[in-house]
Coordinates of C-alpha atoms in Angstrom, one line a residue:
Chain P
M1 CA -54.7 34.6 41.8
T2 CA -51.6 33.3 40.0
D3 CA -53.6 30.5 38.4
V4 CA -56.3 32.8 37.1
N5 CA -55.8 34.2 33.6
R6 CA -55.9 37.9 32.9
P7 CA -59.3 38.3 31.3
Y8 CA -61.1 36.7 34.2
V9 CA -60.2 39.5 36.7
A10 CA -60.2 43.2 36.5
D11 CA -56.6 44.3 36.6
K12 CA -54.0 41.5 36.5
P13 CA -50.8 43.1 35.2
A14 CA -49.3 41.8 32.0
E15 CA -45.9 40.1 32.3
R16 CA -43.5 42.4 30.5
P17 CA -40.2 44.1 31.0
T18 CA -40.2 47.4 32.9
N19 CA -40.1 50.7 31.0
E20 CA -36.6 51.3 32.2
E21 CA -35.5 47.9 30.8
L22 CA -37.1 48.7 27.5
R23 CA -35.6 52.1 27.3
A24 CA -32.2 50.7 27.9
R25 CA -32.6 48.0 25.3
I26 CA -34.5 49.7 22.4
P27 CA -33.4 52.9 20.8
G28 CA -36.1 55.5 21.1
W29 CA -38.5 53.5 23.2
G30 CA -41.4 55.7 24.2
A31 CA -40.3 58.7 22.1
D32 CA -43.9 59.0 20.7
L33 CA -45.6 57.9 23.8
D34 CA -47.6 61.1 23.9
P35 CA -50.1 61.0 21.1
A36 CA -49.4 64.7 20.5
D37 CA -46.1 63.7 19.1
R38 CA -47.7 61.3 16.5
P39 CA -48.0 63.0 13.1
S40 CA -51.2 61.2 12.2
T41 CA -53.1 62.1 15.4
P42 CA -55.7 63.4 15.1
K43 CA -56.7 61.7 11.8
E44 CA -58.1 64.9 10.3
R45 CA -56.4 68.2 10.8
F46 CA -57.8 71.1 8.7
D47 CA -54.8 73.0 7.5
P48 CA -54.9 73.8 3.8
G49 CA -51.9 76.1 4.1
A50 CA -49.6 73.3 5.1
T51 CA -49.5 71.4 1.8
G52 CA -47.7 73.9 -0.4
A53 CA -50.6 74.2 -2.8
H54 CA -50.9 77.8 -4.0
W55 CA -54.3 77.5 -5.7
E56 CA -57.8 77.1 -4.5
F57 CA -58.5 74.7 -7.4
P58 CA -55.7 73.4 -9.6
D59 CA -55.3 74.4 -13.3
R60 CA -57.0 71.8 -15.5
Q61 CA -54.7 69.5 -17.4
E62 CA -55.6 69.3 -21.1
E63 CA -57.7 66.4 -22.0
T64 CA -56.0 65.2 -25.2
F65 CA -58.2 62.1 -25.6
P66 CA -61.6 61.2 -24.1
R67 CA -60.5 60.2 -20.6
E68 CA -62.6 57.5 -18.9
R69 CA -63.8 58.2 -15.4
S70 CA -65.7 56.6 -12.6
I71 CA -69.4 57.6 -12.6
E72 CA -69.0 58.3 -8.9
H73 CA -67.0 61.4 -9.9
G74 CA -69.1 64.5 -10.4
M75 CA -66.6 65.7 -13.0
L76 CA -63.3 64.8 -14.6
P77 CA -60.6 65.6 -11.9
P78 CA -58.2 68.3 -13.0
V79 CA -55.1 66.1 -13.1
F80 CA -54.8 62.5 -14.3
G81 CA -52.5 59.9 -15.8
T82 CA -52.3 59.8 -19.6
V83 CA -50.3 56.6 -20.1
A84 CA -51.8 53.6 -22.0
P85 CA -55.1 55.2 -23.3
L86 CA -58.0 52.8 -24.0
H87 CA -57.8 51.0 -27.3
G88 CA -59.3 48.1 -29.2
L89 CA -61.6 45.5 -27.7
S90 CA -60.1 45.7 -24.2
G91 CA -60.7 49.5 -24.4
L92 CA -64.3 48.8 -25.3
I93 CA -64.7 46.5 -22.3
R94 CA -63.0 48.8 -19.9
R95 CA -65.0 51.9 -21.1
T96 CA -68.2 49.9 -20.6
A97 CA -67.1 49.1 -17.0
Y98 CA -66.4 52.8 -16.3
A99 CA -69.5 54.2 -18.1
R100 CA -72.1 51.7 -16.9
F101 CA -71.1 50.5 -13.4
G102 CA -70.2 52.3 -10.2
E103 CA -67.3 51.2 -8.0
G104 CA -69.6 49.4 -5.7
R105 CA -70.7 46.9 -8.3
L106 CA -68.8 43.7 -8.9
A107 CA -69.5 43.9 -12.6
H108 CA -67.3 47.1 -12.7
W109 CA -64.3 45.3 -11.4
L110 CA -64.8 41.9 -13.2
L111 CA -65.2 43.7 -16.5
L112 CA -61.9 45.5 -15.9
I113 CA -60.2 42.2 -15.1
V114 CA -61.6 40.8 -18.3
G115 CA -60.3 43.8 -20.2
D116 CA -56.9 43.2 -18.6
R117 CA -56.8 39.6 -19.9
V118 CA -58.0 40.5 -23.4
E119 CA -55.4 43.3 -23.6
S120 CA -52.5 41.0 -22.5
T121 CA -53.5 38.3 -25.0
G122 CA -53.7 40.9 -27.8
A123 CA -50.3 42.3 -26.8
H124 CA -48.7 38.9 -26.9
L125 CA -50.0 38.3 -30.3
R126 CA -49.0 41.7 -31.6
A127 CA -45.5 41.3 -30.2
A128 CA -45.2 37.9 -31.9
L129 CA -46.3 39.3 -35.2
A130 CA -43.8 42.2 -34.8
L131 CA -41.1 39.6 -34.4
R132 CA -40.4 40.7 -30.8
P133 CA -42.3 38.0 -29.0
D134 CA -42.6 37.9 -25.3
D135 CA -40.0 35.6 -23.7
P136 CA -41.6 33.7 -20.8
V137 CA -38.1 32.9 -19.5
T138 CA -36.6 36.3 -19.2
E139 CA -39.8 38.2 -18.5
T140 CA -40.7 36.0 -15.5
G141 CA -37.2 36.1 -14.0
V142 CA -37.5 32.4 -13.5
L143 CA -33.8 31.9 -14.0
T144 CA -33.2 33.4 -10.6
E145 CA -34.5 30.0 -9.3
S146 CA -31.1 28.3 -9.4
A147 CA -31.4 24.8 -8.2
E148 CA -29.8 25.6 -4.9
R149 CA -32.2 28.5 -4.1
E150 CA -35.2 26.5 -5.2
L151 CA -34.4 23.5 -3.1
A152 CA -33.7 25.8 -0.1
A153 CA -37.0 27.4 -0.5
F154 CA -38.8 24.1 -0.6
R155 CA -36.8 22.6 2.3
S156 CA -37.8 25.3 4.7
S157 CA -41.0 25.5 6.7
R158 CA -42.7 27.9 4.3
A159 CA -46.4 28.1 3.9
D160 CA -46.3 29.1 0.3
T161 CA -45.0 25.7 -0.9
S162 CA -48.5 24.4 -0.8
H163 CA -49.6 26.6 -3.7
R164 CA -46.4 27.7 -5.5
W165 CA -46.8 24.8 -7.9
I166 CA -49.8 26.6 -9.4
D167 CA -47.7 29.6 -10.6
P168 CA -46.0 27.8 -13.5
L169 CA -49.4 26.6 -14.7
L170 CA -50.7 30.2 -14.5
V171 CA -47.7 31.5 -16.5
A172 CA -47.3 28.6 -19.0
G173 CA -50.9 27.6 -19.3
P174 CA -52.2 30.3 -21.6
W175 CA -49.1 29.7 -23.9
V176 CA -49.7 25.9 -24.0
I177 CA -53.4 26.4 -24.7
T178 CA -52.8 29.0 -27.4
G179 CA -50.2 26.8 -29.0
W180 CA -52.5 23.8 -28.9
I181 CA -55.4 25.8 -30.5
G182 CA -53.0 27.1 -33.2
W183 CA -51.8 23.6 -33.9
R184 CA -55.4 22.3 -34.2
I185 CA -56.2 25.1 -36.6
L186 CA -53.1 24.6 -38.7
R187 CA -53.7 20.8 -38.9
A188 CA -57.3 21.3 -39.9
V189 CA -56.3 23.7 -42.7
L190 CA -53.6 21.3 -43.9
R191 CA -56.0 18.4 -44.0
R192 CA -58.6 20.3 -46.1
R193 CA -55.9 20.7 -48.7
Chain V
M1 CA -35.5 56.1 -22.0
R2 CA -35.4 52.7 -20.5
A3 CA -38.3 51.6 -18.4
M4 CA -39.8 48.6 -16.8
V5 CA -43.1 47.7 -18.6
Y6 CA -45.8 45.3 -17.6
R7 CA -46.6 42.5 -20.1
G8 CA -49.3 40.6 -18.3
P9 CA -49.4 38.6 -15.0
Y10 CA -46.0 37.4 -13.9
K11 CA -44.3 39.0 -16.9
I12 CA -42.4 42.3 -17.2
R13 CA -39.5 43.5 -19.3
V14 CA -37.4 46.6 -19.9
E15 CA -38.2 48.6 -23.1
E16 CA -37.5 52.0 -24.7
K17 CA -40.3 54.5 -23.9
D18 CA -40.7 58.2 -24.6
V19 CA -39.3 60.4 -21.9
P20 CA -42.4 61.9 -20.0
R21 CA -43.3 65.5 -20.7
I22 CA -44.8 68.3 -18.7
E23 CA -48.6 67.9 -19.0
H24 CA -49.7 70.4 -16.3
P25 CA -48.1 73.7 -15.1
N26 CA -47.3 72.2 -11.8
D27 CA -45.6 69.1 -13.1
A28 CA -42.0 68.2 -12.8
I29 CA -40.0 65.6 -14.7
V30 CA -37.6 63.7 -12.4
R31 CA -34.6 61.7 -13.4
V32 CA -34.8 58.6 -11.2
T33 CA -31.6 57.8 -9.3
L34 CA -32.9 55.0 -7.1
A35 CA -36.2 53.1 -6.9
A36 CA -37.6 50.1 -5.0
I37 CA -40.0 47.2 -5.5
C38 CA -42.8 47.3 -2.9
G39 CA -44.6 44.3 -1.7
S40 CA -47.8 45.9 -3.1
D41 CA -46.1 45.9 -6.5
L42 CA -46.4 42.2 -6.4
H43 CA -50.2 42.5 -6.4
L44 CA -49.9 44.2 -9.8
Y45 CA -47.2 41.8 -11.0
H46 CA -49.5 38.9 -10.2
G47 CA -52.4 40.5 -12.1
M48 CA -54.6 41.1 -9.0
M49 CA -55.3 44.8 -9.5
P50 CA -58.0 45.5 -12.0
D51 CA -57.2 47.8 -14.9
T52 CA -53.4 47.2 -14.9
R53 CA -52.6 48.0 -18.5
I54 CA -50.0 46.5 -20.8
G55 CA -47.0 48.8 -21.3
T56 CA -47.4 50.7 -18.0
T57 CA -44.5 51.2 -15.7
F58 CA -44.7 50.3 -12.0
G59 CA -42.9 51.8 -9.1
H60 CA -44.2 54.1 -6.4
E61 CA -41.0 54.2 -4.3
F62 CA -38.4 56.4 -6.0
I63 CA -36.1 59.3 -5.6
G64 CA -34.3 61.4 -8.2
V65 CA -33.1 64.7 -9.5
V66 CA -35.4 67.3 -11.0
E67 CA -34.8 67.5 -14.7
E68 CA -37.6 70.0 -15.8
V69 CA -40.4 71.9 -14.1
G70 CA -43.7 73.3 -15.3
S71 CA -44.5 77.1 -15.5
S72 CA -46.2 77.3 -12.1
V73 CA -43.7 75.4 -10.0
Q74 CA -42.2 77.6 -7.2
R75 CA -40.4 75.3 -4.8
L76 CA -38.2 73.1 -7.0
T77 CA -35.6 73.9 -9.6
R78 CA -33.6 71.8 -12.0
G79 CA -30.9 69.8 -10.3
D80 CA -32.7 69.4 -6.9
R81 CA -32.3 66.0 -5.3
V82 CA -35.8 65.0 -4.3
M83 CA -37.7 62.2 -2.6
V84 CA -41.3 61.7 -3.8
P85 CA -44.1 60.3 -1.7
F86 CA -46.0 57.4 -3.3
N87 CA -49.1 59.5 -3.1
V88 CA -50.0 61.7 -6.1
Y89 CA -52.0 64.6 -4.4
C90 CA -53.2 68.1 -5.1
G91 CA -52.9 69.6 -1.6
S92 CA -56.1 71.6 -2.0
C93 CA -59.1 69.3 -2.2
Y94 CA -61.5 68.6 0.7
F95 CA -59.4 65.6 1.8
C96 CA -55.9 67.1 1.3
A97 CA -56.9 70.2 3.3
R98 CA -57.6 67.8 6.2
G99 CA -54.3 66.0 5.9
L100 CA -55.7 62.9 4.1
Y101 CA -53.2 63.2 1.3
S102 CA -53.6 59.5 0.3
N103 CA -57.3 60.2 -0.3
C104 CA -57.0 63.1 -2.8
H105 CA -60.0 63.7 -5.0
N106 CA -58.4 65.7 -7.7
V107 CA -55.9 63.2 -9.2
N108 CA -57.7 59.9 -10.0
P109 CA -60.5 59.9 -12.5
N110 CA -60.8 56.1 -12.5
A111 CA -61.9 55.7 -8.9
T112 CA -63.1 57.7 -6.0
A113 CA -62.3 55.1 -3.4
V114 CA -58.6 55.5 -3.7
G115 CA -56.3 58.5 -4.4
G116 CA -53.5 58.7 -6.8
I117 CA -50.5 56.4 -6.7
Y118 CA -47.5 56.4 -9.1
G119 CA -47.2 53.2 -11.2
Y120 CA -50.1 51.5 -9.6
S121 CA -52.6 50.7 -12.4
H122 CA -55.3 52.9 -13.8
T123 CA -57.4 52.1 -10.7
T124 CA -55.1 54.7 -8.9
G125 CA -55.1 57.2 -11.7
G126 CA -53.1 55.8 -14.6
Y127 CA -49.7 57.4 -13.8
D128 CA -46.5 55.7 -14.8
G129 CA -44.1 54.9 -11.9
G130 CA -40.5 55.3 -11.1
Q131 CA -39.0 52.0 -12.2
A132 CA -37.6 53.9 -15.1
E133 CA -35.1 56.5 -16.0
Y134 CA -37.6 59.4 -15.9
V135 CA -41.0 59.9 -14.3
R136 CA -43.7 62.6 -14.5
V137 CA -44.4 64.1 -11.0
P138 CA -47.6 66.0 -10.8
F139 CA -48.0 68.8 -8.2
A140 CA -44.3 69.3 -7.8
D141 CA -45.0 72.1 -5.2
V142 CA -46.9 69.7 -3.0
G143 CA -45.5 66.1 -2.9
P144 CA -41.8 66.1 -3.5
Q145 CA -39.3 67.3 -0.9
I146 CA -35.6 68.1 -1.3
I147 CA -33.6 65.4 0.4
P148 CA -31.6 66.7 3.4
D149 CA -27.9 66.5 2.9
W150 CA -27.4 64.2 5.8
M151 CA -29.7 61.5 4.4
S152 CA -28.5 58.7 2.2
D153 CA -30.2 57.7 -1.1
E154 CA -31.1 54.3 0.4
D155 CA -32.8 55.8 3.5
A156 CA -34.6 58.4 1.4
V157 CA -36.1 55.9 -1.1
L158 CA -37.4 53.8 1.8
L159 CA -39.1 56.8 3.4
T160 CA -41.2 57.3 0.2
D161 CA -43.4 54.4 1.3
A162 CA -42.2 51.5 3.4
V163 CA -40.9 53.3 6.5
A164 CA -43.7 55.8 6.5
T165 CA -46.3 53.1 6.1
G166 CA -44.9 51.0 8.9
Y167 CA -44.8 54.1 11.2
F168 CA -48.3 55.0 10.1
G169 CA -49.5 51.5 10.9
A170 CA -48.2 51.7 14.4
Q171 CA -50.0 55.1 14.8
L172 CA -53.2 53.6 13.5
G173 CA -53.0 51.1 16.4
E174 CA -53.3 53.9 18.9
I175 CA -50.7 52.1 21.0
A176 CA -50.8 52.9 24.7
E177 CA -47.9 52.4 27.2
G178 CA -47.3 48.8 27.9
D179 CA -49.5 47.4 25.1
T180 CA -48.9 44.1 23.6
V181 CA -48.6 44.6 19.8
V182 CA -48.7 41.8 17.3
V183 CA -47.5 42.5 13.8
L184 CA -48.6 40.1 11.0
G185 CA -46.1 40.0 8.2
A186 CA -42.3 40.4 8.5
G187 CA -41.8 42.1 5.2
P188 CA -40.4 45.7 5.1
V189 CA -43.6 47.4 6.3
G190 CA -44.1 44.8 9.1
L191 CA -40.5 45.3 10.2
Y192 CA -40.9 49.1 10.3
A193 CA -44.2 48.8 12.0
A194 CA -42.8 46.6 14.7
R195 CA -39.9 49.0 15.3
S196 CA -42.3 51.9 15.4
A197 CA -44.5 50.2 18.0
W198 CA -41.6 50.6 20.4
L199 CA -41.4 54.3 19.7
M200 CA -45.0 54.5 20.9
G201 CA -44.4 52.8 24.1
A202 CA -45.4 49.2 23.5
G203 CA -44.6 46.7 26.2
R204 CA -44.3 43.7 24.0
V205 CA -44.0 43.4 20.2
I206 CA -44.5 40.0 18.5
V207 CA -44.0 39.5 14.8
I208 CA -45.6 36.6 13.0
D209 CA -44.6 35.2 9.6
H210 CA -43.7 31.9 7.9
L211 CA -40.2 32.9 6.6
D212 CA -37.5 32.1 9.1
Y213 CA -35.0 34.5 7.6
R214 CA -37.4 37.4 7.9
L215 CA -38.3 36.5 11.5
A216 CA -34.6 36.6 12.2
K217 CA -34.5 40.1 10.9
A218 CA -37.6 40.9 13.0
R219 CA -35.6 39.9 16.1
D220 CA -32.5 41.7 15.1
F221 CA -33.8 44.9 13.5
A222 CA -37.1 45.3 15.4
Y223 CA -36.2 43.7 18.8
A224 CA -39.4 41.6 18.5
E225 CA -40.5 38.2 19.8
T226 CA -41.4 36.1 16.8
L227 CA -43.5 33.2 15.7
N228 CA -43.3 31.0 12.6
F229 CA -46.9 30.3 12.2
T230 CA -46.3 27.0 10.4
E231 CA -44.9 25.7 13.7
V232 CA -48.3 25.9 15.5
D233 CA -51.6 24.4 14.8
D234 CA -53.7 27.5 15.4
V235 CA -52.2 31.0 15.3
V236 CA -55.1 32.6 17.1
V237 CA -54.9 30.2 20.0
W238 CA -51.2 30.7 20.1
M239 CA -51.8 34.5 20.4
K240 CA -54.3 34.0 23.2
K241 CA -51.9 31.8 25.1
A242 CA -49.0 34.2 24.6
T243 CA -51.1 37.0 26.1
D244 CA -52.5 35.0 29.1
Y245 CA -55.7 34.4 27.1
L246 CA -56.5 38.1 26.9
G247 CA -55.6 38.6 23.2
A248 CA -53.3 41.4 21.9
D249 CA -54.2 45.0 22.6
V250 CA -53.2 45.9 19.1
V251 CA -52.8 43.8 15.9
I252 CA -51.3 45.3 12.8
D253 CA -52.0 43.7 9.5
A254 CA -48.8 44.3 7.5
A255 CA -49.3 41.4 5.1
G256 CA -52.2 42.4 3.0
A257 CA -53.7 40.8 -0.1
E258 CA -51.3 37.9 -0.6
A259 CA -51.1 36.7 3.0
D260 CA -50.2 33.0 3.3
G261 CA -51.6 30.6 5.8
S262 CA -54.7 29.3 4.0
F263 CA -54.6 27.4 0.8
V264 CA -58.2 28.2 -0.1
Q265 CA -57.8 31.9 0.6
Q266 CA -54.5 32.0 -1.5
V267 CA -56.0 30.2 -4.5
T268 CA -59.2 32.1 -4.6
S269 CA -57.5 35.5 -4.3
T270 CA -53.9 35.4 -5.7
K271 CA -54.5 32.7 -8.3
L272 CA -58.2 32.9 -9.3
K273 CA -58.7 36.7 -8.5
L274 CA -62.1 36.0 -7.0
Q275 CA -61.3 38.1 -4.0
G276 CA -59.7 41.5 -3.6
G277 CA -57.1 39.8 -1.4
S278 CA -56.5 36.8 0.8
P279 CA -57.7 38.1 4.2
V280 CA -55.8 35.5 6.3
A281 CA -53.8 38.0 8.2
L282 CA -56.8 40.3 8.7
N283 CA -58.9 37.4 10.0
W284 CA -56.1 36.4 12.4
A285 CA -55.9 40.0 13.5
I286 CA -59.6 40.2 14.2
D287 CA -59.6 36.9 16.1
G288 CA -56.3 37.5 17.9
A289 CA -57.0 41.0 19.2
R290 CA -58.5 41.3 22.6
K291 CA -62.1 42.5 23.0
G292 CA -62.2 46.2 22.7
G293 CA -58.7 46.2 21.0
T294 CA -57.6 47.8 17.8
V295 CA -56.8 46.3 14.4
A296 CA -54.7 48.4 12.2
V297 CA -54.5 47.6 8.5
V298 CA -51.7 48.9 6.2
G299 CA -51.4 45.8 4.1
A300 CA -52.9 46.6 0.7
Y301 CA -56.1 44.9 -0.6
G302 CA -57.7 45.2 -4.0
P303 CA -61.2 46.7 -4.6
I304 CA -63.1 43.5 -4.9
F305 CA -64.6 42.0 -1.8
S306 CA -62.7 39.7 0.5
A307 CA -64.0 37.0 2.9
V308 CA -63.4 38.9 6.2
K309 CA -64.8 37.7 9.5
F310 CA -66.7 40.8 10.2
G311 CA -69.0 39.3 12.8
D312 CA -66.1 38.6 15.1
A313 CA -65.0 42.2 14.7
L314 CA -68.4 43.4 15.7
N315 CA -68.9 41.1 18.6
K316 CA -65.5 41.9 20.1
G317 CA -66.1 45.6 19.9
L318 CA -62.9 46.1 17.9
T319 CA -61.7 49.4 16.5
L320 CA -60.6 48.9 12.9
R321 CA -58.3 51.6 11.5
M322 CA -56.8 51.7 8.1
N323 CA -55.7 53.9 5.2
Q324 CA -53.1 54.2 2.5
T325 CA -50.4 56.3 4.2
P326 CA -50.3 60.1 3.9
V327 CA -46.6 59.8 3.5
K328 CA -45.4 63.4 3.7
R329 CA -47.2 63.9 7.0
Q330 CA -44.9 61.3 8.6
W331 CA -41.6 62.7 7.3
P332 CA -40.7 65.5 9.8
R333 CA -41.1 63.2 12.8
L334 CA -39.4 60.3 11.1
F335 CA -36.5 62.6 10.1
E336 CA -36.1 63.5 13.9
H337 CA -36.1 59.8 14.8
M338 CA -33.4 59.1 12.2
Q339 CA -31.3 62.0 13.4
N340 CA -31.6 60.8 17.0
G341 CA -30.4 57.4 16.0
Y342 CA -33.7 55.6 16.7
L343 CA -34.1 54.3 13.2
K344 CA -31.8 53.3 10.2
P345 CA -34.2 52.3 7.4
S346 CA -31.6 50.9 5.1
D347 CA -30.7 48.1 7.5
I348 CA -33.3 45.9 5.9
V349 CA -32.1 46.3 2.2
S350 CA -31.2 42.9 0.9
H351 CA -30.7 43.4 -2.9
R352 CA -29.6 46.1 -5.3
I353 CA -30.5 45.3 -8.9
P354 CA -29.9 47.2 -12.2
L355 CA -33.1 48.3 -14.0
E356 CA -32.2 46.0 -16.9
H357 CA -32.5 43.0 -14.7
I358 CA -35.7 44.1 -12.9
A359 CA -37.6 40.9 -13.9
D360 CA -35.1 39.0 -11.8
G361 CA -35.7 41.3 -8.9
Y362 CA -39.5 40.8 -9.1
H363 CA -39.1 37.1 -9.1
L364 CA -36.7 37.0 -6.2
F365 CA -39.0 39.2 -4.2
S366 CA -42.2 37.4 -5.2
A367 CA -40.8 33.9 -4.6
K368 CA -38.9 35.0 -1.5
L369 CA -35.6 33.6 -2.8
D370 CA -32.1 34.4 -1.6
D371 CA -33.3 35.7 1.7
C372 CA -34.9 38.6 -0.1
I373 CA -36.4 41.3 2.0
K374 CA -36.1 44.6 0.1
V375 CA -35.0 45.1 -3.5
L376 CA -33.7 48.4 -4.7
I377 CA -33.6 49.2 -8.4
E378 CA -30.8 51.3 -10.0
P379 CA -31.9 52.9 -13.3
G380 CA -28.4 54.2 -14.1
A381 CA -26.5 51.0 -13.5

């Protein structure tokens, strides 16, 4: 039997320490052995009085601006976040995603991601015009990559070294492309004069 | 007030923002005394979560002091020291009434497939988070809890998500006495899940990651056997051999959307955003579990599809269990374990960083520099 692996017979015991050895070595071993002691067992436990809610349905928060919502909701939920309301072109894109497509549709999520990128581009331009431009050095925390740490990270047997080189391209790429386009436009304008 | 604000993928900074105000009778305003960066914050930081808006503040792990309460709040008063679960939840909807606090239907207009989470994009409701000096806390009579006098700030802030999520992950595994449990990912949640597996009577606990310093922590903190998966050709084959070719009884995916181990999966998810997450760990879990076994998922994934090996899960008769953690449900039992000396959450904290330098904290955590495991943020520093 010793040369037959576990799945090929009915009840070959696993090689492991005894419960006594585990209890002696590991604080609290087996304290939740009984599923009755596990707070998430069973998964659903009907007990509305346990939550602290003293309402059947919560008061409705005031809707101070038209709040976008998933079309899978039957109504606007009574409480919601109010930070960063929809605005501009990104707001139009995001509002379309919410109003037109349910959460099961890829278009819903891709439109939201497009809205994210449109908004961040606009935010960078506005910040530059307001003379408080984004600083890719301080905002990425890249200075924490002292030479020693960086080398240590790459010397080790990490799996992420195969793709970490892409990160600077993702961060710097849009800046370089925007700068290049700006330079081309500026040069074209100067040449016409 | 000073607050971390998102400026686009890989870019954050600290700005002046208005102090939040009471917007609902059961709101509270909490002055944040300690916050943390969660591994799932990195998904936002990397631009992976749809509808992450410029100017929003991240942070769903925080504790603080009650500064102001709304007119219907009965259980909290100004000056109370509170810990706040990462879930925003009403306590009274269909799902909350059944204990599924993380699936609340009354707090997130933007999606029905996920409840409310502080500082986690508009996809989870559009609430600002706690990496700031102040934060709005809806349903103050439901979520927040006064921190017991015996509990340190560091332990309390870790209980608002990471500890509760690791403990929940082990419960999702339905671990039976003597089970072999494999935990994929040696970040904070994976470490707590591994430690929790012992509480439930596991016979072996194996933690798999690619970062040696985190695996050392898994051996030291979680008493686990470890594997650096870069040292083997095929992780699944290794798992089979390690279990006498049976497979693990339970596998817990504590890695989630940015799991490493496959260049293609990483690039198509983290870099190109074509998947809701890189399902490397999930696929290893499915293939490494024994037939009839259980895969528990607490690593976070985005709402877009991922390339998951579902056929193997079907053919093996696996049980797949997952959810965002209903945090407050875990607390009474976790408090007992801490008081009995079974668990000291703050043992894994590696960095404390002032709010003003939070961009450095994100990069250290994201790039896994300086042996970073868990970063705490100090708004008042």
